[in-house]
Every structure is written in C-alpha cells, then in structure tokens.
Short mmCIF file of C-alpha atoms and ligand atoms in Angstrom, two decimals:
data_model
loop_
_atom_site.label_atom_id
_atom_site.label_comp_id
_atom_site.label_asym_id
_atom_site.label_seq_id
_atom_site.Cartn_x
_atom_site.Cartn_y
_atom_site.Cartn_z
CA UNK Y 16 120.27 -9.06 -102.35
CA UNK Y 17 122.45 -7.51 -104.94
CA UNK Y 18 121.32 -3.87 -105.15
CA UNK Y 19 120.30 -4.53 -108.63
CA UNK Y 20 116.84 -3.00 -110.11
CA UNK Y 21 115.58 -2.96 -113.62
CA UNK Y 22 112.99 -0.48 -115.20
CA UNK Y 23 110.87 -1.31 -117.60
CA UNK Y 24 109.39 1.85 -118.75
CA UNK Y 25 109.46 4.98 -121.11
CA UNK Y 26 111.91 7.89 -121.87
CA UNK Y 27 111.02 10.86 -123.67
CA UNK Y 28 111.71 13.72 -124.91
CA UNK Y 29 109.63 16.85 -123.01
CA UNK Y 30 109.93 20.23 -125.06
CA UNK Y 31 108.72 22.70 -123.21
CA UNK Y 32 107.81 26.02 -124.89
CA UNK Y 33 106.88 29.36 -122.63
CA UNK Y 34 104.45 31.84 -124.53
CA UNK Y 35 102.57 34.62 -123.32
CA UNK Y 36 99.34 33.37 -124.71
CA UNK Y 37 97.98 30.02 -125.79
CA UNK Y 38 97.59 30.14 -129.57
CA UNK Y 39 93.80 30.43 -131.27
CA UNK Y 40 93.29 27.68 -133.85
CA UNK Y 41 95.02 28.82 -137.11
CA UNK Y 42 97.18 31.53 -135.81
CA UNK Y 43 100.61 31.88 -135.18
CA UNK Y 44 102.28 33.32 -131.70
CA UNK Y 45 105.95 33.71 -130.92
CA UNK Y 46 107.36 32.10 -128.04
CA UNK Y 47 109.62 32.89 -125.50
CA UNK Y 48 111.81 30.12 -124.61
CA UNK Y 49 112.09 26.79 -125.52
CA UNK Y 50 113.75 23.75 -123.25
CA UNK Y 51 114.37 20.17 -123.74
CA UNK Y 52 114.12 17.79 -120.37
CA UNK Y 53 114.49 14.21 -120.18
CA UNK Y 54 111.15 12.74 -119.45
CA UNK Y 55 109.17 10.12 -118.84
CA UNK Y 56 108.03 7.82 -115.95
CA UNK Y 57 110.33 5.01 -116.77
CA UNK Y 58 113.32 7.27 -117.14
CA UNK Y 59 112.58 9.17 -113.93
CA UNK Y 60 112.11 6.53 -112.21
CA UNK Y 61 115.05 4.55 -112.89
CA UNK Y 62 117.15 8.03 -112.41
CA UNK Y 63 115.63 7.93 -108.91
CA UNK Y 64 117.02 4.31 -108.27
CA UNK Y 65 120.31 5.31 -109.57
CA UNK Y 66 120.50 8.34 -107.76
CA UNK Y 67 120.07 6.03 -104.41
CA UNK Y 68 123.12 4.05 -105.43
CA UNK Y 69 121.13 1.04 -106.51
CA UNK Y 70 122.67 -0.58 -110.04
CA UNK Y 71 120.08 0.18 -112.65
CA UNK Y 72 119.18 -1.29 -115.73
CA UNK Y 73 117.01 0.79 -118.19
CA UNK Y 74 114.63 -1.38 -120.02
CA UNK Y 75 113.30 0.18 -123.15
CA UNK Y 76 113.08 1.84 -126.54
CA UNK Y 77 113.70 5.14 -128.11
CA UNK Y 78 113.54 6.40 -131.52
CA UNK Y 79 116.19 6.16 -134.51
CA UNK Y 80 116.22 10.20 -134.01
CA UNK Y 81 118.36 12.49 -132.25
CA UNK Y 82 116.30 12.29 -129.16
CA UNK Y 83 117.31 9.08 -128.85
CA UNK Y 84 121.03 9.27 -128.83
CA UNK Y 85 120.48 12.31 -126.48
CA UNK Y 86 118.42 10.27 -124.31
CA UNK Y 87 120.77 7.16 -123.84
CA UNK Y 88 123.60 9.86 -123.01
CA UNK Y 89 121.53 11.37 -120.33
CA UNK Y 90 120.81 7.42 -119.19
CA UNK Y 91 124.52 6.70 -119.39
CA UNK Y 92 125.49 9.79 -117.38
CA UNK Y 93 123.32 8.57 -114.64
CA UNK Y 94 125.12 5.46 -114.15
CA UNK Y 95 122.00 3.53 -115.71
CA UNK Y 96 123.12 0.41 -118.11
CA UNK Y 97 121.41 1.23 -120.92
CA UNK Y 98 121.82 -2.05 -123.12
CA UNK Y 99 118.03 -2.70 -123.11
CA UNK Y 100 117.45 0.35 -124.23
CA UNK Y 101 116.66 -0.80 -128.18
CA UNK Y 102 116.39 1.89 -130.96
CA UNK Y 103 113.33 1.84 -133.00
CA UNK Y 104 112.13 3.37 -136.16
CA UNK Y 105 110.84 6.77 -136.01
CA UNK Y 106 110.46 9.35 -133.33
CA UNK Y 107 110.94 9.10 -129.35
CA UNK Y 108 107.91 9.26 -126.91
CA UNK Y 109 107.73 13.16 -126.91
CA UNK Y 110 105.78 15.65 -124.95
CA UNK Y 111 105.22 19.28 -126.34
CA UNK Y 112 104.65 21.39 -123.22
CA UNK Y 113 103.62 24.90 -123.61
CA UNK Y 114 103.49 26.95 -120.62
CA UNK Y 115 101.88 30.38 -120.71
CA UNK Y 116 102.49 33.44 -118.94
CA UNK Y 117 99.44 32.57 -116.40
CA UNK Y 118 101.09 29.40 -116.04
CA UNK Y 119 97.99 27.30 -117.99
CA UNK Y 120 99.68 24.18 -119.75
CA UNK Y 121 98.81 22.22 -123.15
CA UNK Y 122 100.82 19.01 -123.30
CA UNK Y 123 100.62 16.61 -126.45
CA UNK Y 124 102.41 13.35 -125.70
CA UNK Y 125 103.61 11.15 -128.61
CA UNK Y 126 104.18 8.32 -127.27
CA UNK Y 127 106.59 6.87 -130.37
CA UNK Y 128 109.70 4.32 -129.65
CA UNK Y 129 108.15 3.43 -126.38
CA UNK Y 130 105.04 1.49 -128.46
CA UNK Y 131 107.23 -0.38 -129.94
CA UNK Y 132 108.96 -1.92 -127.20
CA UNK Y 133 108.64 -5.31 -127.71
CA UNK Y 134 107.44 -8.12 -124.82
CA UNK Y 135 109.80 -10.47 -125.93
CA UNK Y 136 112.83 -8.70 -125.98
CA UNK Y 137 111.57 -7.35 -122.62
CA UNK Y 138 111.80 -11.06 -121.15
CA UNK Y 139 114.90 -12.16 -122.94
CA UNK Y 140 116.63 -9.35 -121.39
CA UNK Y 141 115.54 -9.96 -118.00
CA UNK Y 142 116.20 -13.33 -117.94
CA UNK Y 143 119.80 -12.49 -119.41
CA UNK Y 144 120.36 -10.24 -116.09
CA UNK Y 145 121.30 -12.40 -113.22
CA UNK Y 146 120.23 -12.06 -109.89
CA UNK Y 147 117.95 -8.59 -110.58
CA UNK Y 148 116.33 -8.09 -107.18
CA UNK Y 149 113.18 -5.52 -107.90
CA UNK Y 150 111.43 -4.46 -111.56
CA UNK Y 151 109.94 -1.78 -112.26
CA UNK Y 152 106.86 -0.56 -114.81
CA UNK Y 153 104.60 1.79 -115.37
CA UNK Y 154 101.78 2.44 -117.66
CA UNK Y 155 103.55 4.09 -120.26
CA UNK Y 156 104.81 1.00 -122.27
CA UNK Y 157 102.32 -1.26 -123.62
CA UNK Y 158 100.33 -3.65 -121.16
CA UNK Y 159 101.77 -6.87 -123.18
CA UNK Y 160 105.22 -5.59 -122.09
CA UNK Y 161 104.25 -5.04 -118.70
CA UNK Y 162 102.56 -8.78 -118.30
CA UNK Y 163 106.23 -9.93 -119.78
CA UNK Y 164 107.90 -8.14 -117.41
CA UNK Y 165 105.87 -9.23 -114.07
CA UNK Y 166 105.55 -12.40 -115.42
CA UNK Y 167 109.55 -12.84 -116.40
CA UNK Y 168 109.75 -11.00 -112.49
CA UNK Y 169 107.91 -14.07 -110.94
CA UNK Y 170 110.21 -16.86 -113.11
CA UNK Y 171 113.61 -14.82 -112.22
CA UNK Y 172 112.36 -14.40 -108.31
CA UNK Y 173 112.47 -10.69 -108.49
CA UNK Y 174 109.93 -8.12 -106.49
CA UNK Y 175 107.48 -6.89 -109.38
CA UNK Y 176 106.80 -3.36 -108.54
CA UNK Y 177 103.94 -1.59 -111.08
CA UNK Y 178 103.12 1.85 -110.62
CA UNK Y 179 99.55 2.08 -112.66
CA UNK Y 180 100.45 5.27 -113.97
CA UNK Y 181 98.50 6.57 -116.26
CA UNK Y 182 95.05 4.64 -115.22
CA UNK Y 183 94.45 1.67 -118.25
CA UNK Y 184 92.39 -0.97 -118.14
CA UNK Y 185 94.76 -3.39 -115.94
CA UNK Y 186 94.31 -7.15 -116.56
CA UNK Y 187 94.15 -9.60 -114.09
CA UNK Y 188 97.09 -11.16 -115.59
CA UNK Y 189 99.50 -8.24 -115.23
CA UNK Y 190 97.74 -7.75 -111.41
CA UNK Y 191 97.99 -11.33 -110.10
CA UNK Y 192 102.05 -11.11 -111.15
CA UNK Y 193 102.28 -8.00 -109.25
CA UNK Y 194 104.10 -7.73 -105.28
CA UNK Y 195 104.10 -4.19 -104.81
CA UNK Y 196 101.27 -1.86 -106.89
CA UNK Y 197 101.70 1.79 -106.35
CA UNK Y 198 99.27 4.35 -107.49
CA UNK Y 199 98.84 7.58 -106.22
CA UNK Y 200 95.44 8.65 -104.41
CA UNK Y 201 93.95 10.49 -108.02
CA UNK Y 202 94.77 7.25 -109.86
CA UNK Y 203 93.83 4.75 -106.75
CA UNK Y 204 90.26 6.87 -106.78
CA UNK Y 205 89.84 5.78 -110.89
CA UNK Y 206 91.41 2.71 -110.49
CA UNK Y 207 88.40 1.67 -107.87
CA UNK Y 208 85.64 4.26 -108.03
CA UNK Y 209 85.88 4.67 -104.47
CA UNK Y 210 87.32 7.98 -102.41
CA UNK Y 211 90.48 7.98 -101.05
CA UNK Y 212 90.95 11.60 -99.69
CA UNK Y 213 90.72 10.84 -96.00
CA UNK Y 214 93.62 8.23 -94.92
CA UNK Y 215 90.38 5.50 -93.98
CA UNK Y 216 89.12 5.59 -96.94
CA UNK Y 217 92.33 5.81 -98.59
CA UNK Y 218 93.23 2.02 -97.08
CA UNK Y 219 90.08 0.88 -97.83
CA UNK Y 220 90.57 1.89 -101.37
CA UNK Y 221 94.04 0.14 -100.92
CA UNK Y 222 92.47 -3.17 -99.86
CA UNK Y 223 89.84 -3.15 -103.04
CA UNK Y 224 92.97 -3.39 -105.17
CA UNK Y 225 94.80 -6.14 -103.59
CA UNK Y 226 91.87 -7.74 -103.55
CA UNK Y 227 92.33 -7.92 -107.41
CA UNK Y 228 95.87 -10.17 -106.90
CA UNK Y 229 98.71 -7.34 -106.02
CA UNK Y 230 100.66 -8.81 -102.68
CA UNK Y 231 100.88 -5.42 -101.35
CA UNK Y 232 99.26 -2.12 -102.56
CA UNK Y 233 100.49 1.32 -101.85
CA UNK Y 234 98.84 4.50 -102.04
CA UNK Y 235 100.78 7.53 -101.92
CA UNK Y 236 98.96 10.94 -101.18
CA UNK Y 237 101.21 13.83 -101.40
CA UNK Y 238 101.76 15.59 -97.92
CA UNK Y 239 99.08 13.46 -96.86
CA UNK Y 240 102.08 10.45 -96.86
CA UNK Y 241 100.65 6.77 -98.04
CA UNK Y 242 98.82 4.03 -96.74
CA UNK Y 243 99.45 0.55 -97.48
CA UNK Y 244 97.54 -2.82 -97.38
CA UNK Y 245 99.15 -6.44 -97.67
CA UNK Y 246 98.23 -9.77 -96.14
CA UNK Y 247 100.08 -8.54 -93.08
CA UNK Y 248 97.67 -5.56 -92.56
CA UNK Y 249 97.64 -2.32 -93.50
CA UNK Y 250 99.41 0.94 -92.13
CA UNK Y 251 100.35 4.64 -93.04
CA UNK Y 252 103.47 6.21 -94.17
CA UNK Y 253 104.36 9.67 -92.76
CA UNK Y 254 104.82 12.36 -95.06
CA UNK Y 255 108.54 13.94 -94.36
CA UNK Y 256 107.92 18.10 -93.53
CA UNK Y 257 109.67 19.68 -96.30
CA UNK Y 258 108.53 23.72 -98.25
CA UNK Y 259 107.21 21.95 -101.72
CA UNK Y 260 107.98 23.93 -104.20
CA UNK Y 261 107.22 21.93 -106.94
CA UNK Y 262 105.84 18.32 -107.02
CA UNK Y 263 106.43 16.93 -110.26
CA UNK Y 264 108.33 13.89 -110.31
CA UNK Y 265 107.65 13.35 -106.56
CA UNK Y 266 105.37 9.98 -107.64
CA UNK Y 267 108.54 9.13 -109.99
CA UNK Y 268 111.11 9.71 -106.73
CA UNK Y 269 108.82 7.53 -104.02
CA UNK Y 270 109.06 4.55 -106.91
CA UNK Y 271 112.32 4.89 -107.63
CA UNK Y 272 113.28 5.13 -103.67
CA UNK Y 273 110.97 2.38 -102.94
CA UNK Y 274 113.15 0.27 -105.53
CA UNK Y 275 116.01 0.93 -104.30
CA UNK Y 276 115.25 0.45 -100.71
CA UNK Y 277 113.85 -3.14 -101.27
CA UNK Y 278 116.68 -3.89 -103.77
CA UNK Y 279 118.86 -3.15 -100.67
CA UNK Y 280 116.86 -5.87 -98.95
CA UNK Y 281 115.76 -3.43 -96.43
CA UNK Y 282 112.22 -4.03 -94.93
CA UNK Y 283 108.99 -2.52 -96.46
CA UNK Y 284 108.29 -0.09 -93.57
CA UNK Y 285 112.13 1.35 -93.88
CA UNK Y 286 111.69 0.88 -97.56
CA UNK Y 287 108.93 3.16 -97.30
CA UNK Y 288 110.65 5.61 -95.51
CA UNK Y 289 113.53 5.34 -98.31
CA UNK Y 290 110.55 6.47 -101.00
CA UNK Y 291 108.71 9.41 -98.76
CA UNK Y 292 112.21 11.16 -98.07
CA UNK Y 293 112.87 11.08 -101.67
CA UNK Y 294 109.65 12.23 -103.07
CA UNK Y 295 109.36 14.95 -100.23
CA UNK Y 296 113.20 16.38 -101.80
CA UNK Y 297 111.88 15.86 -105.38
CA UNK Y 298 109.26 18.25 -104.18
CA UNK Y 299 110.96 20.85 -102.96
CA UNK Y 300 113.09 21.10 -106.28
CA UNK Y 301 111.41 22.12 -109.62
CA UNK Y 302 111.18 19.88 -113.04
CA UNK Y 303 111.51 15.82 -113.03
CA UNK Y 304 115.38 14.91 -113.13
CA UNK Y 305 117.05 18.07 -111.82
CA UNK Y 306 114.92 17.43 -108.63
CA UNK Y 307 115.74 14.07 -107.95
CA UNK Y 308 117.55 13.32 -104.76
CA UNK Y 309 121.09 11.83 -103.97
CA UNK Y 310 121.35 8.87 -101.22
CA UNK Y 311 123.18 11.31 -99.09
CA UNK Y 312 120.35 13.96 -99.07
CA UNK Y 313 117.98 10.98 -98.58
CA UNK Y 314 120.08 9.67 -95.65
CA UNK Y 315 120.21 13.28 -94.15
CA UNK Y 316 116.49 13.18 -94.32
CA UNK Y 317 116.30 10.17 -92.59
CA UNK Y 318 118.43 11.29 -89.92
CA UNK Y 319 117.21 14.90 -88.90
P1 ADP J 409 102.35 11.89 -107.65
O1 ADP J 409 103.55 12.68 -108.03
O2 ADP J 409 102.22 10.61 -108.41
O3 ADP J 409 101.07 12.67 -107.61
P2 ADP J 409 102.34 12.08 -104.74
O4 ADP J 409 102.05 13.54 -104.90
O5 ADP J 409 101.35 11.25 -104.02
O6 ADP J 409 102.63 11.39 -106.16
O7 ADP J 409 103.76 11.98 -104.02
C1 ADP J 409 104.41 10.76 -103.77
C2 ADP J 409 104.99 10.76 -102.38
O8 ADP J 409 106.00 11.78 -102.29
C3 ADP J 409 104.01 11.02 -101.26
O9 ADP J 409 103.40 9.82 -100.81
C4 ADP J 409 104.92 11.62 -100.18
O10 ADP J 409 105.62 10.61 -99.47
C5 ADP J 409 105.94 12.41 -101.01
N1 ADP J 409 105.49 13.80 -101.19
C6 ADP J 409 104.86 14.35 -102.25
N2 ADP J 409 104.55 15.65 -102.05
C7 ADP J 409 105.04 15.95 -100.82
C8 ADP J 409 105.04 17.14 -100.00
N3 ADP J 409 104.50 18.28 -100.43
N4 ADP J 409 105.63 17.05 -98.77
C9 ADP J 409 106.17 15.91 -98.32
N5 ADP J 409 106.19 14.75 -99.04
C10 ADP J 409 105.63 14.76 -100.26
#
C-alpha cells in the first residue's frame, strides 16, 4: 500500500447569500452577507483524504474563470496534486445558496466545468499514476467518467470506491466495477425503494444493492452509524458520541476517511472506524471544508 488515493469528482464554487426574506418573482431584496466556500463532493472529499495524511490526487475540471484558479489554490493548499484538475471553457460547477433569516434555503447548482470532464482524460491520468491504492467518485461528474474511472480502477488494481451521491440512474456497468458503494440511508431508500430507517432493514436494503455487482455496500445513517453487507456478511458501524452541530459534509468526511483508511491498507472494520470518527468531527463543526477533521483529531477520537 502506498497511501495514495485519487478523486474523481467535482469542485465548485458555493456562494452563499443571507437575506431576510426570500425574494417574490420579479422583485428585488437586499442581502446581508455574501460568502464564497469551496464546494463540492469531489473536492470535499478528497480534502477529507488529505486531511488524514493520505497523498491525494484531485481528478477533475473547473472553469476558465476566476473560480477556477481560486479553486486549484484552495486544492493546492490542501496538499492535493492538482494536475488532473483540467480547465475548461466557461464557468465552474457553482451553487447559489441563499439563506434567509428563518434559515429556509434556495440552492441553484450549475454544474459547469465538471460536465465537461472528459472519460478519457480521466483514464489516461489514472493509468499515468502508479501504484494509486483507492479511487474515488461520486455522482456529480458524468456517469461515462465514472464507468472510466471504476473501470481504469479494476485494470490499475485499485479499490473503486463510488459514493452514489446524488441518486442517477446507475448502470450495471459502473456497479459491477465497483468494491466499495457508499450511499447514505435517504439515497440507499431511492436507490432500492425499500426502507432503511431501522438498522434491519437498513442491511437488507444494503444486500439489494450488492446484489446489483458492488463487492461491498455501505450504508451510512447519521447518529444511527452504518451497516454494511459484502460476501463476508454483513455488520454495523457504531456511530462515535459527539454534540452535532452541523452535519453537512459529514457524508463527504466518512468517504474521504474511509479512503484513506483502506489506502493505509488498514482492514475494512478499522477502516470504518477511520470514516465514523471523521464524519462524527465534521459534524460537530459548521460548513463543508472548515469542518473537516485532521488525522490527529481522528486518532484522538479513536483513542478516548
Ligand atoms: P450524509 O452527510 O451523506 O447524509 P450521514 O449523515 O449518514 O451522511 O453521515 C455519515 C456518517 O458520519 C455516519 O454514518 C456517521 O458515522 C457519521 N455521523 C454523521 N452524523 C453524525 C452524528 N450526529 N453523530 C455521530 N456521527 C455522525
């Protein structure tokens, strides 16, 4: 194992405007602040990784705008290599956020540079990597580029970890190239059209999807921790005790930590443990990146 992961996935740009009230069609409202946030799955995730000392690779595209400089810089300041990271014409994926004082949201996302990532660049670049150990997509790039990159995964002998995120239409060819899928209970429920809210149902849920070619699926369920199914069985995750605060970006830190832990070569039950103590810290911090945990609070975690 070298410790190496690479992320296929998205980066955007998230604007987030607070206003008192939500605007009526046609009229005009002043705001009262306006913030700009790194964003998007594949950029959060592959902070997460980075953030747990694994060597990350950013896989990607962002626009031939300022947001894109801006978002390579934040990459780069990570510790991410950010050489698959290709600039395409026109904007960045975007999301306009607007909050309002009742704390409602509207969010438009565009998705931009990252539908234009292309499949084949995806694969050359993998295969130029040597020796990655774990990659890692989501459903924010197009489904082409995730097929190249679980396919390329298989070819290179790296763990293919997908989280479904947000719920497409997932072909069997992207599934059956797939070790590790992990959606989160909401997503597992649409992916399957069965419950998942109590933990049985939950791995039954689980085993419907690997059924459908994944080697292993995982289901993570907030507090409730995650259940898992493989050919080995199936089993539970605890959820780490933490005061949540805010649990956006806690999906993003359990893939990321799950990454790094395999990329480490640890097992999948400590690997597991790796990805519930750092989604349990990213919810107790608010927004995406700023709550994203270091190894040592991870390892602290571990510990207590
Ligand atoms: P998503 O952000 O995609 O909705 P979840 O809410 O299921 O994902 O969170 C992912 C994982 O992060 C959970 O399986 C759990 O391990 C951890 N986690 C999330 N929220 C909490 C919480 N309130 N307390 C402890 N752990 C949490």
């Amino acid at each position: 194992m070298h410790n190496r992961v690479a992320v296929v996935g998205s980066l955007n740009i998230d604007l987030v405007i607070e206003l008192d009230r939500m605007p009526n069609p046609g009229e005009t409202v002043f705001g009262t602040r306006l913030e700009r946030h790194p964003g998007g799955k594949g950029l959060n995730q592959a902070v997460a990784a980075a953030r747990l000392e694994s060597e990350v690779h950013m896989i990607g595209a962002v626009g031939d705008d300022g947001s894109g400089d801006w978002l390579k810089d934040v990459v780069t300041r990570e510790g991410i290599r950010s050489d698959g990271i290709a600039t395409a014409r026109g904007t960045s994926g975007t999301a306009l956020i607007e909050v309002d004082a009742s704390g409602e949201n509207r969010i438009i996302v565009i998705p931009g540079a990252n539908d234009q990532v292309s499949p084949a660049d995806v694969a050359d670049h993998l295969k130029a990597l040597s020796a990655v150990d774990v990659i890692l997509t989501q459903g924010e790039v197009p489904i082409e580029v995730m097929i190249a990159a679980a396919e390329t995964g298989k070819k290179i002998g790296a763990q293919v970890v997908v989280n479904p995120a947000p719920v497409r239409d997932y072909p069997k060819e992207l599934l059956t190239n797939v070790d590790i899928l992990v959606p989160n209970e909401h997503e597992a429920q649409e992916l399957t059209g069965m419950p998942t809210s109590n933990m049985v149902d939950a791995v039954e849920a689980a085993q419907a999807l690997q059924e459908r070619g994944p080697g292993c699926v995982i289901i993570t369920r907030g507090e409730k921790g995650a259940v898992w199914s493989s050919a080995e069985g199936s089993g539970q995750a605890a959820a780490f005790k933490v005061s949540a605060v805010d649990t956006v970006a806690a999906g993003d830190a359990f893939c990321g930590g799950l990454a790094a832990g395999l990329a480490r070569g640890v097992s999948l039950a400590e690997a597991l443990r790796w990805a519930s103590a750092a989604g349990a810290i990213a919810a107790t911090g608010r927004g995406a990146v700023p709550s994203l945990p270091s190894l040592a609070q991870v390892t602290e975690l571990l510990e207590r």
